[in-house]
Amino acid sequence: WLAAGRASRRLVLVVVFVALLLDNMLLTVVVPIVPTFLYTTEYEGANSSLAPAQTEPAPPALKAPPFSSIFSYFNNTTVTVSGSTSVVDLANGTGSSRPPQPPTSSPPLPRGCPEGEEFLAKENVRVGLLFASKALVQLVVNPSVGLLTNRIGYHIPMFIGFVIMFLSSVMFAFSGTYTLLFIARALQGIGSSFSSVAGLGMLASVYTDDFERGNAMGIALGGLALGVLIGAPFGSVMYEFVGKSSPFLVLAFISLLDGALQLCILQPSKISPESTKGTPVFTLLRDPYILVAAGALCFSNMGVAMLEPTLPIWMMQTMCSPKWQLGIAFLPASISYLIGTNLFGILANKTGRWLCSLVGMAVVGTSLLCVPLAKNIYGLIGPNGGLGFAIGMVDSSMMPIMGHLVDLRHTSVYGNVYAIADAAFCMGFAIGPSTGGAIVRAIGFPWLMIIIGVINIAYAPLCWYLRNPPAKEEKIVSL
């Protein structure tokens, strides 16, 4: 059974699907957790430690009226219980100026707007840098993983990726400070690089037919989409009702199951280098068609990367959203991305992948322009749904194009080209959060959406150049 499984292309597709699913669940599960966790531990924690000092001076301020000591104690209890009796009415003349003070010294109610505007402005930048650290590390590691897959094959790097993802999940579960969360996020970037580059390269080498490869890539990206779909809502609900560590411990357990699956289906001890030497990364980067495809992946994903750290904080400020809504807001984007990748994995080959990516980028830009118009969580359904569907169109079109361009114009070894494709994702998820937080602090969230939306619409026409890319002369003879 194991021998048959190792020869089965479908089981290889399952392994890659699960690896991408876990990677992207861990990627997005932190989106609703980190902003509220840092706000609770740092801002509310600091203010609650000052609360006793602020409540003690209250009684001297009420010395003027008779029975002031009785009323001051009574007011304190009514403020906390928020009850009202006829005795309070007797004290209205002297206590009318006091009720506004206790809310400023007490933590905000769960459904109320959070305090600390300046803290939230700074948190935009810090959360953005934390989210970007994963992509920055992945960007640095990707070229090395591409070279490694050419030398030892795809199986060992896939297993290394599983081990690192497990360690990252456990570290997230037990990290209580910003620094430890930052290290866990950076560690995830290393594991993600091994999993995604090796997984996509393995699929491209197993599915040699261009049409079959397009379908397989669409299914594998469905795993990515499902991870994004489950991650943010799962994280927000578990954090609200169970605790911070719970979603990460669940992911660590699923990672162990993935490791067992890889041990059965793949052969992590087997070194299987490519029979032919792959085209160097720098040669591929000089190919203008590969650069156009990589740019489409980068800018389309940069939009959602900018939303991840900034949208939850903007919702806390403008919509007074509770914790569970911060993750649910990404649900329409995730569902539509899942539909888009599976639908256009098949349709893009018939209608033209260049056309799907062109239309997709235009829709990405338009959806981003509509996000700031939302007044509540229901107003985000349309823009986020359109955004996810359009990114699914671009991703499911561009990933097969990357493999096709290598077949057409270079040596058919796929580790390096998918290292470039993954690096394009990472550029979007590195530049997006790190600059997004700073832009929001400088000019505001609506202007951030306008900038990235216009960039996507302006880049869309470049996809026309991928309509009929020319083949190299020696490749024409072999084809």
XYZ file of C-alpha atoms in Angstrom:
479
model
C 0.000 0.000 0.000
C 2.844 2.381 0.845
C 4.578 1.585 -2.451
C 1.363 2.318 -4.337
C 0.846 5.489 -2.302
C 4.339 6.776 -3.077
C 3.666 6.228 -6.774
C 0.319 8.041 -6.629
C 0.222 11.646 -7.835
C -3.030 12.275 -5.966
C -1.520 11.420 -2.583
C 1.385 13.772 -3.314
C -1.242 16.433 -4.019
C -2.904 15.646 -0.658
C 0.409 16.076 1.190
C 1.049 19.468 -0.460
C -2.577 20.511 0.155
C -2.298 19.773 3.901
C 1.095 21.496 4.185
C -0.238 24.698 2.576
C -3.394 24.471 4.701
C -1.426 24.388 7.969
C 1.000 27.096 6.897
C -1.779 29.521 6.050
C -3.900 28.671 9.076
C -0.930 29.642 11.241
C -0.399 32.698 9.024
C -3.913 34.062 9.573
C -4.877 32.695 13.000
C -2.727 35.412 14.607
C -4.462 38.248 12.694
C -7.359 38.793 15.179
C -5.366 37.601 18.225
C -2.208 39.728 18.239
C -3.759 43.260 18.146
C -6.238 42.543 20.964
C -3.710 40.479 22.956
C -1.133 43.300 22.890
C -3.829 45.872 23.725
C -5.051 43.794 26.677
C -1.636 42.929 28.098
C 0.188 46.216 27.494
C -2.363 49.058 27.501
C -5.099 47.707 29.794
C -2.514 45.953 31.981
C -0.627 49.211 32.541
C -3.823 51.192 33.227
C -5.303 48.629 35.610
C -2.143 48.838 37.728
C -2.722 52.609 38.025
C -6.437 52.251 38.835
C -6.091 52.049 42.670
C -4.026 55.235 42.699
C -6.698 57.040 40.716
C -9.653 55.872 42.797
C -8.159 56.900 46.166
C -8.241 60.696 45.615
C -11.962 60.546 44.742
C -13.427 60.902 48.284
C -11.729 64.266 49.147
C -13.372 65.851 46.120
C -16.832 65.189 47.630
C -16.275 66.681 51.099
C -18.469 69.762 50.659
C -21.997 68.347 50.962
C -23.282 66.731 54.195
C -22.869 62.952 54.561
C -20.196 63.218 51.831
C -18.313 60.178 53.070
C -21.465 58.010 52.825
C -22.317 59.229 49.366
C -18.781 58.808 48.077
C -18.760 55.145 49.034
C -22.230 54.682 47.595
C -21.259 56.349 44.309
C -18.290 54.060 43.960
C -20.517 50.981 44.205
C -23.148 52.324 41.839
C -20.549 53.203 39.237
C -19.201 49.668 39.199
C -22.629 47.997 39.316
C -24.190 50.750 37.135
C -27.396 50.762 39.188
C -29.559 53.791 40.083
C -31.692 54.468 43.168
C -33.541 57.406 44.671
C -30.587 58.033 47.007
C -28.402 58.785 43.978
C -30.885 61.424 42.860
C -30.332 63.245 46.194
C -26.638 63.439 45.387
C -27.050 64.645 41.818
C -26.351 68.219 42.732
C -22.881 67.437 44.012
C -22.088 64.248 42.105
C -23.115 65.334 38.590
C -19.538 66.109 37.615
C -18.122 62.815 38.895
C -19.681 60.047 36.748
C -17.584 60.843 33.623
C -14.334 60.107 35.549
C -14.599 56.389 36.437
C -14.967 55.209 32.802
C -11.662 56.920 31.932
C -9.782 55.053 34.631
C -11.419 51.650 34.093
C -10.751 49.279 31.180
C -13.190 49.610 28.254
C -16.192 47.338 28.133
C -15.931 44.397 25.725
C -18.432 45.922 23.308
C -17.333 49.526 23.782
C -14.822 51.489 21.726
C -11.279 50.978 23.067
C -9.410 53.860 24.614
C -5.807 54.878 23.961
C -5.867 56.364 20.463
C -2.117 57.051 20.596
C -1.385 53.480 21.730
C -3.486 52.052 18.870
C -1.683 54.304 16.364
C 1.686 52.974 17.529
C 0.313 49.425 17.612
C -0.474 49.652 13.882
C 3.259 49.924 13.202
C 4.343 47.256 15.702
C 1.726 44.713 14.594
C 2.621 45.418 10.954
C 6.309 44.705 11.618
C 5.439 41.515 13.504
C 3.291 40.239 10.630
C 5.932 41.248 8.063
C 8.757 39.415 9.882
C 7.521 36.040 8.592
C 7.593 37.181 4.970
C 10.958 38.943 5.323
C 12.620 35.808 6.712
C 10.925 33.670 4.067
C 12.176 36.041 1.371
C 15.775 35.588 2.555
C 15.534 31.787 2.897
C 13.688 31.046 -0.381
C 16.685 31.131 -2.797
C 18.611 28.696 -0.586
C 15.639 26.305 -0.483
C 15.328 26.475 -4.281
C 18.986 25.456 -4.658
C 18.590 22.745 -1.999
C 15.646 21.127 -3.806
C 17.722 20.941 -7.002
C 20.465 19.077 -5.125
C 18.593 16.715 -2.767
C 15.034 16.655 -4.125
C 11.743 17.798 -2.568
C 11.076 15.182 0.154
C 13.599 16.204 2.830
C 12.833 19.968 2.584
C 9.104 19.200 2.938
C 9.766 17.291 6.176
C 12.066 20.021 7.515
C 9.241 22.484 6.895
C 6.847 20.366 8.975
C 9.276 20.217 11.940
C 9.802 23.998 11.958
C 6.070 24.720 11.632
C 5.385 22.501 14.649
C 7.983 24.350 16.746
C 6.577 27.717 15.650
C 3.014 26.710 16.630
C 4.135 25.618 20.107
C 6.118 28.830 20.584
C 3.100 30.968 19.609
C 0.993 29.107 22.179
C 3.263 29.964 25.104
C 4.600 33.389 24.087
C 3.378 36.213 26.312
C 5.469 39.146 25.073
C 5.873 41.015 21.801
C 9.489 39.841 21.417
C 8.650 36.136 21.725
C 5.706 36.502 19.316
C 8.069 38.216 16.869
C 10.568 35.322 17.078
C 7.793 32.726 16.623
C 6.531 34.574 13.536
C 10.037 34.750 12.040
C 10.554 31.028 12.720
C 7.327 30.325 10.843
C 8.839 32.075 7.817
C 11.658 29.511 7.652
C 9.238 26.574 7.852
C 6.906 28.127 5.322
C 9.751 28.574 2.840
C 10.657 24.886 2.992
C 7.028 23.717 2.730
C 5.812 25.980 -0.075
C 8.866 25.895 -2.382
C 9.327 22.125 -2.053
C 5.585 21.438 -2.279
C 4.899 23.504 -5.406
C 8.076 22.244 -7.083
C 7.077 18.645 -6.326
C 3.637 19.199 -7.881
C 5.123 20.764 -11.015
C 7.525 17.816 -11.427
C 4.781 15.201 -10.884
C 2.149 16.856 -13.129
C 4.042 17.415 -16.383
C 1.022 18.131 -18.606
C 0.202 21.854 -18.586
C -3.583 21.359 -18.263
C -3.252 18.794 -15.442
C -0.699 21.008 -13.719
C -3.127 23.939 -13.795
C -5.845 21.837 -12.163
C -3.431 20.463 -9.534
C -2.131 23.929 -8.705
C -5.727 25.137 -8.325
C -6.475 22.317 -5.852
C -3.233 22.939 -3.913
C -3.994 26.655 -3.723
C -7.404 25.588 -2.439
C -5.492 24.286 0.596
C -3.902 27.698 0.932
C -7.339 29.286 0.603
C -8.895 26.926 3.138
C -6.142 27.794 5.611
C -6.833 31.489 5.143
C -10.574 30.774 5.365
C -10.399 28.859 8.649
C -7.514 30.715 10.273
C -8.837 34.162 11.190
C -12.386 33.145 12.299
C -11.020 30.086 14.125
C -8.444 32.223 15.923
C -10.882 34.943 16.970
C -13.543 32.514 18.287
C -11.024 30.320 20.154
C -9.293 33.368 21.646
C -12.608 34.884 22.778
C -14.065 31.749 24.390
C -11.121 29.414 25.211
C -7.884 31.413 25.436
C -4.843 32.554 23.472
C -2.937 29.256 23.527
C -5.804 27.033 22.357
C -5.759 27.687 18.559
C -1.979 27.241 18.373
C -2.058 23.970 20.319
C -4.715 22.653 17.920
C -2.483 23.612 14.965
C 0.514 21.910 16.606
C -1.517 18.707 16.924
C -2.593 18.863 13.257
C 1.075 19.448 12.322
C 1.957 16.141 13.983
C -0.677 14.389 11.853
C 0.811 16.040 8.762
C 4.265 14.769 9.752
C 2.919 11.230 10.058
C 1.290 11.566 6.618
C 4.585 12.746 5.100
C 6.465 9.814 6.662
C 3.988 7.398 5.057
C 3.598 8.957 1.604
C 6.937 10.677 1.045
C 10.436 9.407 1.793
C 12.098 12.108 3.919
C 15.357 10.104 4.130
C 15.654 9.741 0.355
C 17.983 12.065 -1.546
C 16.747 12.397 -5.127
C 18.491 15.253 -6.973
C 17.138 16.462 -10.292
C 18.609 14.613 -13.281
C 19.264 17.904 -15.112
C 20.655 21.111 -13.696
C 18.019 23.793 -13.194
C 18.215 27.327 -14.567
C 19.899 29.644 -12.003
C 17.665 32.013 -10.053
C 19.386 35.134 -11.403
C 18.868 33.962 -14.994
C 15.155 33.471 -14.279
C 14.962 36.918 -12.669
C 16.264 38.480 -15.903
C 13.311 37.001 -17.810
C 10.763 39.864 -18.199
C 7.801 37.485 -18.487
C 8.635 35.786 -15.168
C 9.013 39.244 -13.595
C 5.572 40.329 -14.836
C 3.990 37.174 -13.402
C 5.840 37.624 -10.102
C 4.746 41.274 -9.923
C 1.098 40.283 -10.365
C 1.400 37.814 -7.460
C 3.151 40.414 -5.317
C 0.806 43.391 -5.772
C -2.465 41.439 -5.680
C -1.495 39.803 -2.369
C -0.081 43.047 -0.974
C -3.640 44.380 -0.658
C -4.804 41.667 1.737
C -1.399 41.789 3.482
C -2.012 45.466 4.279
C -5.505 44.674 5.552
C -4.342 42.013 8.038
C -2.699 44.312 10.639
C -4.681 47.495 9.943
C -8.305 46.363 9.422
C -8.805 44.884 12.955
C -7.466 48.066 14.598
C -9.549 50.278 12.272
C -12.633 48.201 13.197
C -11.843 48.605 16.907
C -11.614 52.388 16.463
C -14.516 53.105 14.098
C -16.976 50.216 14.597
C -16.290 49.369 18.278
C -16.078 45.723 17.172
C -15.758 42.890 19.748
C -12.894 40.391 19.465
C -14.800 37.710 17.560
C -15.756 40.121 14.764
C -12.118 40.982 14.007
C -11.533 37.532 12.516
C -15.015 37.047 11.075
C -14.454 40.168 8.926
C -11.986 38.163 6.799
C -14.459 35.295 6.294
C -16.019 36.616 3.017
C -12.544 37.070 1.503
C -11.520 33.569 2.500
C -14.681 31.866 1.182
C -14.534 33.709 -2.142
C -10.777 32.975 -2.455
C -11.521 29.268 -2.011
C -14.168 29.473 -4.753
C -11.952 31.553 -7.037
C -8.890 29.283 -6.903
C -10.867 26.103 -7.577
C -13.049 27.663 -10.268
C -10.298 29.414 -12.219
C -7.820 26.562 -11.851
C -9.968 24.979 -14.580
C -11.519 28.001 -16.344
C -8.291 29.990 -16.687
C -6.868 27.425 -19.097
C -9.902 27.910 -21.390
C -10.419 31.674 -21.170
C -6.730 32.581 -21.020
C -4.697 32.842 -17.831
C -3.402 36.286 -18.755
C -6.990 37.576 -19.084
C -8.030 36.103 -15.711
C -5.084 37.733 -13.975
C -5.712 41.090 -15.709
C -9.385 41.161 -14.695
C -8.495 39.845 -11.237
C -6.035 42.659 -10.516
C -8.559 45.284 -11.630
C -11.185 43.793 -9.286
C -8.626 43.660 -6.434
C -8.013 47.400 -6.825
C -11.721 48.247 -6.992
C -12.530 46.140 -3.910
C -9.774 47.790 -1.877
C -11.129 51.238 -2.779
C -14.533 50.189 -1.373
C -13.280 48.873 2.004
C -13.153 52.283 3.814
C -16.775 52.977 2.810
C -18.019 50.289 5.243
C -19.738 51.587 8.385
C -20.116 48.193 10.121
C -19.045 44.581 9.682
C -21.860 43.934 7.170
C -20.495 46.665 4.920
C -17.220 44.727 4.651
C -18.872 41.625 3.149
C -18.965 42.945 -0.442
C -15.461 44.475 -0.665
C -13.758 41.589 1.150
C -15.669 39.007 -0.888
C -14.640 40.673 -4.151
C -11.058 40.965 -2.935
C -10.749 37.260 -2.096
C -12.365 36.116 -5.358
C -10.090 38.346 -7.446
C -6.909 37.233 -5.652
C -8.009 33.631 -6.269
C -8.242 34.467 -9.993
C -4.708 35.885 -10.026
C -3.070 33.138 -7.950
C -4.671 30.201 -9.781
C -3.635 31.758 -13.114
C -0.096 32.850 -12.245
C 1.186 29.699 -10.497
C 0.717 27.442 -13.576
C 2.070 30.243 -15.803
C 5.308 30.179 -13.778
C 5.792 26.464 -14.528
C 4.757 26.962 -18.170
C 7.267 29.797 -18.655
C 10.082 27.576 -17.382
C 8.986 24.775 -19.748
C 8.805 27.252 -22.621
C 11.913 29.340 -22.086
C 14.244 27.527 -19.644
C 15.164 24.092 -18.234
C 12.157 22.179 -16.876
C 13.330 22.100 -13.239
C 10.894 23.939 -10.994
C 12.529 24.533 -7.597
C 13.983 27.926 -8.492
C 10.963 29.322 -10.336
C 8.642 28.473 -7.447
C 11.176 29.988 -5.068
C 10.685 33.183 -7.109
C 6.892 32.784 -7.025
C 6.977 32.285 -3.264
C 9.351 35.239 -2.942
C 6.765 37.348 -4.799
C 4.155 36.349 -2.195
C 6.651 37.214 0.520
C 7.404 40.620 -0.967
C 3.697 41.397 -0.808
C 3.359 40.127 2.761
C 6.586 41.870 3.845
C 6.099 45.290 2.275
C 2.342 45.325 2.921
C 2.168 45.048 6.730
C 5.430 46.899 7.434
C 4.559 49.956 5.340
C 0.786 49.711 5.868
C 0.993 50.416 9.595
C 3.259 53.436 9.035
C 1.004 54.830 6.266
C -2.098 54.446 8.460
C -0.399 56.339 11.263
C 0.705 59.121 8.883
C -2.341 59.692 6.632
C -5.054 57.250 7.782
C -6.566 53.905 6.804
C -8.744 55.155 3.874
C -5.722 56.641 2.088
C -3.823 53.368 2.505
C -6.613 51.527 0.677
C -6.679 54.145 -2.079
C -2.916 53.867 -2.664
C -2.755 50.072 -2.920
C -6.027 49.926 -4.907
C -4.710 52.354 -7.548
C -1.411 50.418 -7.774
C -3.302 47.187 -8.583
C -5.488 48.832 -11.222
C -2.437 50.464 -12.834
C -0.463 47.175 -12.914
C -3.297 45.084 -14.419
C -2.604 45.947 -18.128
C 0.912 44.456 -17.864
C -0.684 40.987 -17.702
C -1.424 41.380 -21.418
C 2.253 40.601 -22.119
C 1.693 37.060 -20.809
C -0.893 36.406 -23.541
C 1.538 34.584 -25.853
C 5.101 34.542 -24.453
C 7.732 33.498 -27.033
C 9.736 30.292 -26.574
C 13.519 30.108 -26.801
C 14.742 28.604 -30.083
C 16.251 25.481 -28.536
C 13.028 24.892 -26.557
C 10.934 25.133 -29.764
C 12.926 22.225 -31.238
C 12.500 20.068 -28.112
C 8.790 20.913 -27.803
